[in-house]
Coordinates of C-alpha atoms and ligand atoms in Angstrom, one line a residue:
M219 CA 3.1 222.0 -116.3
S220 CA 6.0 224.0 -118.0
K221 CA 5.2 226.0 -120.2
Q222 CA 7.1 223.7 -122.9
T223 CA 5.3 220.8 -121.8
D224 CA 1.4 222.8 -122.5
D225 CA 3.3 223.6 -125.5
F226 CA 2.9 220.3 -126.4
F227 CA -0.5 219.2 -124.6
K228 CA -2.1 222.5 -127.5
S229 CA -0.2 221.4 -130.8
I230 CA -1.7 216.7 -129.8
I231 CA -5.2 218.9 -129.2
S232 CA -4.8 221.1 -132.8
H233 CA -2.9 218.4 -134.3
A234 CA -5.7 215.9 -133.6
K235 CA -8.7 218.0 -134.6
E236 CA -6.5 219.9 -137.5
Y237 CA -6.4 216.1 -139.4
G238 CA -9.7 214.6 -138.4
F239 CA -9.1 212.6 -135.3
V240 CA -11.2 214.2 -132.9
F241 CA -14.0 217.1 -132.7
P242 CA -15.1 218.7 -130.1
S243 CA -19.1 217.2 -129.8
S244 CA -22.0 219.0 -131.9
E245 CA -19.1 221.7 -132.2
I246 CA -21.4 224.2 -134.7
Y247 CA -23.0 224.5 -130.7
D248 CA -20.5 225.8 -128.9
G249 CA -19.3 222.0 -128.2
L250 CA -20.7 219.9 -125.2
S251 CA -18.5 219.9 -122.3
A252 CA -16.7 216.8 -121.6
V253 CA -17.8 215.2 -125.4
Y254 CA -15.9 214.1 -127.9
D255 CA -16.1 212.8 -132.1
Y256 CA -13.0 210.8 -133.4
G257 CA -13.0 212.1 -136.8
Q258 CA -12.7 210.3 -140.1
L259 CA -8.6 208.4 -139.0
G260 CA -9.2 208.7 -135.5
S261 CA -12.3 206.3 -135.3
E262 CA -10.3 204.5 -137.5
L263 CA -7.0 204.5 -135.2
K264 CA -9.9 203.7 -132.1
N265 CA -10.7 200.5 -134.1
N266 CA -6.9 199.6 -134.9
L267 CA -6.6 200.2 -130.7
K268 CA -9.8 198.2 -130.3
A269 CA -8.6 195.5 -133.0
Y270 CA -5.1 195.5 -131.2
W271 CA -6.7 194.9 -127.7
W272 CA -9.3 191.8 -128.9
K273 CA -6.7 190.5 -130.5
S274 CA -4.6 190.1 -127.5
M275 CA -7.4 188.8 -125.2
V276 CA -9.7 186.7 -126.8
Q277 CA -7.9 185.4 -130.3
L278 CA -4.8 184.8 -128.5
N279 CA -6.1 183.0 -125.5
E280 CA -8.4 179.9 -125.7
N281 CA -9.1 180.7 -122.0
I282 CA -10.9 184.1 -122.9
V283 CA -14.1 184.3 -125.0
G284 CA -15.8 188.4 -126.2
I285 CA -19.8 189.0 -125.4
D286 CA -21.3 192.5 -126.4
A287 CA -23.6 193.5 -123.8
A288 CA -26.9 196.0 -124.0
I289 CA -25.7 199.5 -122.1
F290 CA -29.4 199.2 -120.5
M291 CA -28.9 196.4 -117.4
H292 CA -32.1 195.8 -114.9
P293 CA -31.4 199.0 -112.2
T294 CA -30.8 196.1 -109.7
T295 CA -27.6 195.3 -111.6
W296 CA -26.7 199.3 -109.8
K297 CA -27.6 198.2 -106.8
A298 CA -25.7 195.3 -106.3
S299 CA -23.1 196.3 -108.2
G300 CA -22.8 199.2 -105.2
H301 CA -23.3 201.9 -108.4
V302 CA -26.9 203.1 -106.8
D303 CA -25.3 203.3 -103.0
G304 CA -21.6 204.4 -103.7
F305 CA -19.9 205.8 -107.0
N306 CA -19.7 209.4 -105.8
D307 CA -17.5 212.0 -106.2
P308 CA -17.0 214.7 -103.5
M309 CA -18.1 218.1 -105.1
I310 CA -17.9 221.4 -103.2
D311 CA -18.6 225.3 -104.7
N312 CA -16.5 228.1 -105.1
K313 CA -19.5 230.4 -103.7
D314 CA -18.2 233.3 -105.3
S315 CA -16.8 231.8 -109.2
K316 CA -20.2 229.6 -108.7
K317 CA -17.5 226.7 -110.3
R318 CA -18.0 223.5 -109.7
Y319 CA -14.5 220.9 -107.9
R320 CA -14.1 217.3 -106.5
A321 CA -12.6 217.9 -103.3
D322 CA -10.2 215.7 -103.4
Q323 CA -8.9 217.5 -106.8
L324 CA -8.4 220.4 -104.8
I325 CA -6.6 219.2 -102.3
E326 CA -4.2 216.6 -104.4
D327 CA -3.6 219.9 -106.5
K328 CA -2.3 221.5 -102.9
I329 CA -0.3 218.5 -102.6
D330 CA 1.4 218.5 -105.5
R331 CA 2.4 222.3 -105.0
Y332 CA 3.9 221.5 -102.0
E333 CA 5.9 218.9 -104.0
K334 CA 7.1 221.1 -106.2
D335 CA 7.8 224.0 -104.2
G336 CA 9.5 221.2 -101.7
K337 CA 7.4 221.2 -98.9
T338 CA 8.2 217.2 -99.4
E339 CA 6.7 217.1 -95.3
K340 CA 4.0 219.5 -95.4
A341 CA 2.4 217.5 -99.1
A342 CA 3.1 213.7 -96.6
T343 CA 1.5 215.1 -93.9
L344 CA -2.1 216.4 -96.0
Q345 CA -2.0 212.8 -98.3
H346 CA -1.6 210.9 -94.9
D347 CA -5.0 213.3 -93.9
L348 CA -6.3 213.2 -97.6
D349 CA -6.3 209.1 -97.3
E350 CA -8.2 208.8 -93.7
A351 CA -11.1 212.0 -94.7
L352 CA -11.5 209.4 -98.0
N353 CA -11.1 206.1 -95.9
N354 CA -13.5 207.3 -93.5
D355 CA -16.1 208.9 -95.6
D356 CA -15.6 212.2 -93.4
L357 CA -17.0 215.0 -96.0
A358 CA -16.9 217.5 -92.8
R359 CA -12.1 216.9 -92.6
L360 CA -12.0 217.4 -96.2
K361 CA -14.3 220.8 -96.2
T362 CA -11.4 221.7 -93.0
I363 CA -8.4 220.3 -94.4
I364 CA -9.1 223.1 -97.4
E365 CA -9.4 225.8 -95.5
D366 CA -6.7 224.8 -93.6
H367 CA -4.3 224.3 -96.6
N368 CA -6.1 228.5 -97.6
I369 CA -7.3 226.0 -101.1
V370 CA -8.6 229.5 -103.0
C371 CA -10.4 228.9 -105.7
P372 CA -7.8 229.1 -109.3
V373 CA -10.7 231.2 -110.4
S374 CA -12.0 233.4 -107.7
G375 CA -8.6 233.2 -106.2
T376 CA -11.4 233.6 -102.5
K377 CA -11.6 230.5 -99.7
N378 CA -15.4 230.8 -100.1
W379 CA -16.4 227.8 -100.0
T380 CA -20.0 225.3 -100.1
D381 CA -20.0 221.8 -98.1
V382 CA -18.3 218.9 -99.2
R383 CA -21.2 217.1 -100.3
Q384 CA -21.4 213.4 -102.3
F385 CA -22.4 213.8 -106.0
N386 CA -23.3 210.3 -107.9
L387 CA -21.6 210.0 -111.5
M388 CA -24.5 207.8 -112.8
F389 CA -26.5 209.4 -115.8
A390 CA -30.8 208.0 -114.6
T391 CA -33.0 208.0 -117.7
Q392 CA -36.2 207.2 -118.2
M393 CA -37.6 202.9 -120.1
G394 CA -40.5 202.9 -121.4
A395 CA -42.9 205.7 -123.0
M396 CA -45.9 206.1 -120.0
A397 CA -44.9 208.7 -117.3
D398 CA -46.1 206.6 -114.3
G399 CA -45.1 203.1 -115.6
A400 CA -41.7 204.4 -116.5
E401 CA -39.2 202.3 -114.5
Q402 CA -35.7 203.9 -113.9
V403 CA -32.8 203.8 -115.1
Y404 CA -28.9 204.2 -116.1
L405 CA -26.7 204.6 -118.2
R406 CA -23.4 201.9 -117.5
P407 CA -20.9 203.7 -115.7
E408 CA -19.0 200.5 -116.2
T409 CA -18.7 197.9 -118.8
A410 CA -18.0 195.3 -115.8
Q411 CA -21.3 194.6 -114.2
G412 CA -21.9 193.8 -118.7
I413 CA -20.0 190.8 -117.5
F414 CA -20.7 189.7 -114.1
V415 CA -24.4 189.0 -114.9
N416 CA -23.6 186.9 -118.3
F417 CA -21.1 184.7 -116.0
L418 CA -23.6 181.9 -115.8
N419 CA -25.0 181.9 -120.0
V420 CA -21.3 182.4 -120.8
Q421 CA -19.7 179.8 -118.3
K422 CA -22.8 176.8 -119.6
T423 CA -22.9 177.7 -123.8
G424 CA -18.8 177.9 -123.6
R425 CA -18.2 175.4 -121.4
M426 CA -16.2 177.5 -120.0
K427 CA -13.4 175.8 -117.2
I428 CA -11.6 178.0 -114.5
P429 CA -9.7 179.9 -114.5
F430 CA -11.6 182.2 -117.6
G431 CA -12.0 185.4 -119.0
I432 CA -15.0 187.3 -120.2
A433 CA -13.7 190.3 -122.4
Q434 CA -16.1 193.4 -123.6
I435 CA -15.4 196.5 -125.3
G436 CA -18.2 198.9 -125.2
K437 CA -19.7 202.4 -123.8
A438 CA -20.2 203.8 -121.0
F439 CA -20.7 207.0 -118.9
R440 CA -20.1 208.7 -115.4
N441 CA -21.6 212.4 -114.6
E442 CA -17.6 213.3 -113.7
V443 CA -17.6 216.2 -111.8
I444 CA -15.4 218.2 -113.8
A445 CA -14.3 217.5 -117.3
R446 CA -10.4 218.5 -117.8
Q447 CA -7.8 217.6 -120.7
F448 CA -9.3 216.8 -123.8
I449 CA -10.6 212.7 -123.9
M450 CA -8.4 211.8 -120.2
R451 CA -11.9 212.6 -118.3
M452 CA -15.3 211.7 -120.7
R453 CA -19.2 212.1 -120.0
E454 CA -19.0 209.2 -122.9
F455 CA -16.1 207.2 -123.2
E456 CA -15.3 203.7 -123.2
Q457 CA -13.4 200.8 -121.5
M458 CA -12.0 197.5 -122.4
E459 CA -12.3 195.1 -119.6
M460 CA -12.2 191.8 -118.9
Q461 CA -12.6 189.6 -116.0
F462 CA -10.3 186.8 -115.3
F463 CA -12.5 184.1 -112.9
V464 CA -10.5 182.4 -110.8
R465 CA -10.3 179.9 -108.3
P466 CA -10.5 181.2 -104.8
G467 CA -6.4 181.4 -103.0
S468 CA -5.4 181.9 -106.7
E469 CA -6.1 185.1 -107.4
L470 CA -3.0 187.1 -106.3
E471 CA -1.0 185.1 -108.7
W472 CA -3.0 185.5 -111.7
F473 CA -2.9 188.8 -110.6
A474 CA 1.0 189.4 -110.6
K475 CA 0.3 187.5 -114.0
W476 CA -1.6 190.2 -115.7
K477 CA 0.2 193.5 -114.1
E478 CA 2.7 191.5 -116.4
T479 CA 0.9 190.7 -119.3
R480 CA -0.6 194.5 -119.5
L481 CA 2.6 196.4 -119.1
K482 CA 3.8 194.7 -121.6
W483 CA 1.0 194.7 -124.2
H484 CA 1.4 198.5 -124.0
L485 CA 5.1 198.9 -124.5
A486 CA 4.6 196.8 -127.4
L487 CA 2.9 200.1 -129.2
G488 CA 6.3 201.3 -128.8
A489 CA 6.5 203.7 -126.6
D490 CA 10.3 204.7 -123.7
T491 CA 9.7 202.2 -120.9
S492 CA 10.4 205.1 -118.5
K493 CA 6.8 206.4 -120.3
Y494 CA 5.0 203.9 -118.0
R495 CA 5.2 202.9 -114.0
F496 CA 2.9 201.5 -111.8
H497 CA 0.7 202.7 -109.3
D498 CA -0.6 200.8 -105.5
H499 CA -3.3 201.9 -105.1
V500 CA -2.7 202.7 -101.4
K501 CA -7.0 202.8 -100.6
L502 CA -8.2 199.7 -101.8
A503 CA -11.4 199.8 -102.6
H504 CA -13.7 197.4 -99.9
Y505 CA -14.0 194.8 -102.6
A506 CA -10.6 194.5 -103.3
N507 CA -7.7 192.9 -102.2
A508 CA -4.9 194.6 -104.6
A509 CA -4.8 197.2 -107.0
V510 CA -2.8 198.1 -109.2
D511 CA -3.0 201.2 -111.9
I512 CA -0.7 201.0 -115.0
E513 CA 0.1 205.4 -115.3
Y514 CA 1.7 207.1 -118.6
E515 CA 3.6 210.3 -119.0
F516 CA 1.1 212.8 -120.3
P517 CA 2.0 216.4 -120.5
F518 CA 0.5 216.9 -117.6
G519 CA 2.2 214.5 -115.5
F520 CA 1.8 210.5 -114.7
K521 CA -2.5 209.1 -115.1
E522 CA -4.0 206.4 -114.5
V523 CA -4.9 204.8 -118.3
E524 CA -5.3 200.6 -117.0
G525 CA -6.7 199.3 -113.5
I526 CA -6.3 195.4 -112.8
H527 CA -8.1 194.6 -109.7
S528 CA -8.2 191.3 -107.8
R529 CA -12.0 192.1 -106.8
T530 CA -12.5 189.3 -104.9
D531 CA -16.1 187.3 -105.6
F532 CA -17.7 190.4 -104.0
D533 CA -19.4 191.1 -107.8
L534 CA -20.7 187.7 -107.9
K535 CA -21.3 187.8 -104.4
Q536 CA -23.9 191.4 -104.3
H537 CA -25.7 189.3 -108.1
Q538 CA -26.4 186.1 -106.2
E539 CA -27.7 187.6 -103.5
F540 CA -29.4 190.3 -105.2
S541 CA -30.7 187.9 -108.4
K542 CA -31.2 184.4 -105.8
K543 CA -29.8 183.0 -108.7
K544 CA -26.8 180.4 -107.6
M545 CA -23.4 182.2 -109.5
Q546 CA -21.1 178.9 -108.8
Y547 CA -18.8 176.9 -110.6
F548 CA -18.3 173.0 -109.5
D549 CA -14.3 172.4 -109.7
P550 CA -13.7 169.2 -111.6
E551 CA -10.2 169.3 -109.9
I552 CA -11.0 169.7 -106.9
N553 CA -15.0 168.6 -106.6
Q554 CA -16.0 171.6 -104.9
N555 CA -18.7 174.1 -105.4
Y556 CA -17.7 177.5 -105.5
I557 CA -17.9 181.5 -106.2
P558 CA -15.0 182.1 -108.8
Y559 CA -13.0 185.1 -107.6
V560 CA -12.6 187.6 -110.5
V561 CA -8.8 189.3 -111.0
E562 CA -10.5 192.7 -113.6
T563 CA -8.1 194.5 -116.4
S564 CA -9.3 197.7 -117.0
V565 CA -8.1 200.1 -119.7
G566 CA -9.5 203.7 -121.4
L567 CA -10.4 203.1 -125.2
D568 CA -10.1 207.2 -125.0
R569 CA -7.0 207.5 -122.7
L570 CA -5.1 204.5 -124.7
F571 CA -5.9 206.6 -127.9
L572 CA -4.1 209.7 -126.0
T573 CA -1.3 207.9 -124.9
V574 CA -1.0 207.0 -128.5
F575 CA -1.2 209.7 -130.0
A576 CA 1.0 211.8 -127.6
N577 CA 3.9 209.3 -127.8
S578 CA 4.2 209.0 -131.7
L579 CA 3.6 213.5 -132.2
V580 CA 6.4 214.2 -133.7
H581 CA 8.3 217.4 -135.1
E582 CA 11.6 216.8 -136.5
D583 CA 13.8 219.2 -137.0
L584 CA 15.1 219.2 -141.1
S585 CA 16.9 222.0 -141.5
T586 CA 20.4 221.5 -143.3
E587 CA 23.8 224.0 -144.1
E588 CA 21.7 225.0 -147.2
K589 CA 17.9 225.1 -146.0
Q590 CA 15.4 225.0 -143.4
D591 CA 13.2 222.5 -143.2
S592 CA 11.2 220.3 -140.1
R593 CA 8.4 218.1 -140.4
V594 CA 5.6 216.7 -137.8
V595 CA 5.2 213.3 -137.4
L596 CA 2.3 210.8 -136.0
K597 CA 4.8 207.7 -135.7
F598 CA 2.3 205.4 -135.2
H599 CA 3.0 201.3 -135.4
P600 CA 2.2 200.4 -138.2
A601 CA -0.2 197.9 -136.8
I602 CA -2.5 200.3 -135.8
A603 CA -2.4 203.3 -137.9
P604 CA -5.0 204.4 -139.4
V605 CA -4.2 204.4 -143.0
K606 CA -1.3 201.4 -144.0
A607 CA 0.7 203.7 -147.0
A608 CA -1.0 205.9 -149.3
V609 CA -0.2 206.0 -153.6
L610 CA 0.8 209.1 -155.4
P611 CA 1.6 209.4 -158.9
L612 CA 4.6 211.5 -159.2
T613 CA 2.7 213.8 -162.4
K614 CA -1.5 213.4 -163.2
K615 CA 0.2 213.1 -166.1
D616 CA 1.3 210.0 -168.4
G617 CA -0.5 207.8 -167.2
L618 CA 1.0 207.2 -164.0
P619 CA -2.6 208.4 -162.8
E620 CA -4.3 205.3 -164.1
K621 CA -1.0 203.0 -162.7
A622 CA -1.7 203.9 -159.4
R623 CA -5.1 203.7 -159.5
E624 CA -4.2 200.0 -160.4
I625 CA -2.2 199.5 -158.3
M626 CA -4.7 201.8 -155.1
A627 CA -7.5 199.0 -156.8
A628 CA -5.5 195.6 -155.9
L629 CA -4.3 197.1 -152.1
K630 CA -7.5 197.8 -151.0
M631 CA -8.7 194.9 -150.1
E632 CA -6.8 193.7 -147.6
F633 CA -6.0 197.8 -146.9
S634 CA -6.9 201.3 -145.9
I635 CA -5.0 202.7 -148.4
Q636 CA -5.6 206.6 -149.9
Y637 CA -4.9 207.4 -152.9
D638 CA -2.7 211.6 -153.7
E639 CA -1.8 213.6 -156.4
K640 CA -2.7 216.9 -155.8
D641 CA 0.8 219.3 -154.9
A642 CA 4.7 218.2 -155.7
I643 CA 5.8 214.7 -154.1
G644 CA 7.5 216.4 -151.3
K645 CA 4.3 218.1 -149.7
R646 CA 2.6 214.8 -150.2
Y647 CA 5.1 213.0 -148.5
R648 CA 4.5 215.5 -145.4
R649 CA 0.8 215.1 -145.5
Q650 CA 1.1 211.1 -144.9
D651 CA 3.7 211.9 -142.4
A652 CA 1.6 214.0 -140.4
I653 CA -1.3 211.4 -140.2
G654 CA 1.2 208.8 -139.6
T655 CA 1.2 206.8 -142.8
P656 CA 3.6 204.3 -142.8
Y657 CA 4.8 203.6 -145.9
C658 CA 4.3 206.0 -149.3
I659 CA 4.3 203.6 -153.1
T660 CA 5.7 206.2 -155.8
V661 CA 4.2 205.6 -158.7
D662 CA 7.3 207.5 -161.7
H663 CA 7.6 207.0 -165.1
Q664 CA 10.4 203.7 -164.9
T665 CA 7.2 202.0 -163.5
L666 CA 5.8 201.6 -166.9
E667 CA 8.7 200.5 -167.9
D668 CA 10.0 198.0 -165.6
N669 CA 6.7 197.4 -162.9
T670 CA 8.6 198.7 -160.1
V671 CA 7.5 201.9 -157.8
T672 CA 9.5 203.2 -154.3
I673 CA 8.1 202.6 -151.2
R674 CA 9.4 205.1 -148.7
H675 CA 9.2 204.9 -145.3
R676 CA 7.7 207.2 -143.2
D677 CA 10.6 207.0 -140.0
S678 CA 13.4 206.7 -141.9
M679 CA 12.2 208.6 -144.6
Q680 CA 14.5 206.1 -147.5
Q681 CA 12.8 204.8 -150.3
E682 CA 13.4 201.4 -151.9
R683 CA 12.5 200.3 -155.6
V684 CA 9.9 197.4 -155.3
A685 CA 8.8 195.0 -158.4
I686 CA 4.9 195.9 -157.6
D687 CA 4.2 192.2 -157.9
E688 CA 5.9 192.2 -154.6
L689 CA 3.8 195.5 -153.2
N690 CA 1.0 192.6 -151.3
T691 CA 3.0 190.7 -149.2
I692 CA 5.6 193.3 -148.5
I693 CA 3.2 196.2 -147.3
T694 CA 1.6 192.9 -145.5
K695 CA 4.7 192.2 -144.2
L696 CA 4.7 195.2 -143.2
V697 CA 1.8 196.4 -141.4
G698 CA 0.6 192.4 -140.0
W699 CA -1.3 192.0 -136.4
N700 CA 1.8 189.7 -135.6
N701 CA 4.4 192.3 -135.6
L702 CA 3.0 193.8 -132.4
L703 CA 1.3 190.6 -131.2
K704 CA 4.5 188.1 -132.0
Q705 CA 5.5 190.6 -128.3
L706 CA 3.3 189.7 -126.4
I707 CA 4.0 185.7 -126.2
Ligands
LIG1079 P1 -10.4 208.3 -112.9 O1 -9.7 207.5 -110.3 O2 -9.5 208.5 -113.6 O3 -11.1 208.6 -112.4 P2 -10.8 205.6 -111.8 O4 -10.3 205.1 -111.1 O5 -12.0 205.7 -112.0 O6 -10.5 206.8 -113.2 P3 -11.9 202.8 -113.2 O7 -12.9 203.0 -112.6 O8 -11.3 202.2 -113.4 O9 -11.2 203.9 -113.4 O10 -11.4 203.0 -115.1 C1 -10.8 201.8 -115.8 C2 -9.9 203.0 -116.8 O11 -12.2 203.7 -117.7 C3 -8.9 203.7 -116.3 O12 -8.1 203.7 -116.0 C4 -9.7 204.2 -117.2 O13 -8.8 204.5 -118.5 C5 -10.7 204.9 -117.7 N1 -11.8 205.7 -117.5 C6 -12.3 206.4 -116.3 N2 -12.8 207.0 -116.5 C7 -13.0 208.0 -117.3 C8 -13.8 209.0 -118.0 N3 -14.7 210.0 -117.7 N4 -12.8 209.5 -119.1 C9 -12.3 208.3 -120.0 N5 -11.6 207.4 -119.7 C10 -11.5 206.9 -118.0

């Protein structure tokens, strides 16, 4: 990371904390690694992002329905899905610093360095060797690569490495109070399996016809070997996943469709197209016949925000085998029974939150010849802004606060509104800019005479005078979900 991007990333973390968006978990006890709490504004923003996703999936599509499955699942689920045996990361310890790393990430960092130094051929060979070692689950080879390329521990600077070992990322716990009767269960590492095990329930009770989708938002847990980059890689995080069940043979067409649909969804939030790119998987998971990541350009480079995977019939077939329940669908159009194929879209809510934050945080220089001035603004799309409008009496006297309270009381039935009467009006505007409030409604002396107020627009800082009676309609128009959703169809 260059100094400039490093500073920008630091400013995201400190702004998120200072204004009540994201706090380290249990901070009074010095926090818990890779676990974060969302504060008073962060939880509002997160709720709005969830609503945007849910509406675009479930509300806009007649053939997609949503569920909310439990975090705990029967342990056989994870045998069937392959997570018990295969949800591993290769890890390596440095004996001097006692620090633990993901072996593949150490090598990837080296590839990045080769590329930065213009050693493109070396980078390509190393990438090829890494892919081959990972494909063959060859842990000894990973260690040899690390040694051959003189990869040292960033902390101790030495090459005193342990062997590479597999590390299962699932958190296990005991269910049941009796020690001998307790059963080992897992905190789900993805929400998708809650959808697969409910495939028959939803298909039958909802009389769903293929193609159809099941959507879900919920927590997932992964004991990540190393945690870094703020809410990018957490041990407890939230996913928004949709499994789309299709006729075998049509999956690649649907995969292409979902790939475009999902990119459009991200772009509707207002980011520049150049901030996003597709990254096709070269190395496919054993169950997939196509996979792509949607990557966003974070201050630390392009990284995955969402994965779109054509998972074939792998999951349903596995559950059929382990549960001995038929996971079939009778397709009346072709008069055939089959196990549907699945195209999955899976976006991390926390990573999405970070993209929105990184994309919205702007330091603006407003200096003129007369005076120096600047402001920090969160330019959220109004539909997802945590606070839609602030009601501000110009002064604390002459009946202005009472009038402002009246306006607030009417608007708060529909929108999330803040009231603020402390400090000079300019300072209050800046406070609202810093939390991304798109509109400020100012009540002044003229208000008492003609029942009008000013609306200040966050991005342009322009003000217009409008009638109080019109406020509800105007704000609805400005912050309504259709501003976002209409871009998707
Ligand atoms: P990565 O390669 O970055 O570990 P992944 O390929 O394992 O991610 P998936 O299993 O495809 O991720 O999960 C789908 C989405 O869930 C990801 O695109 C990401 O947005 C989110 N996600 C996965 N792991 C984490 C995590 N530890 N913290 C936050 N979000 C995560």
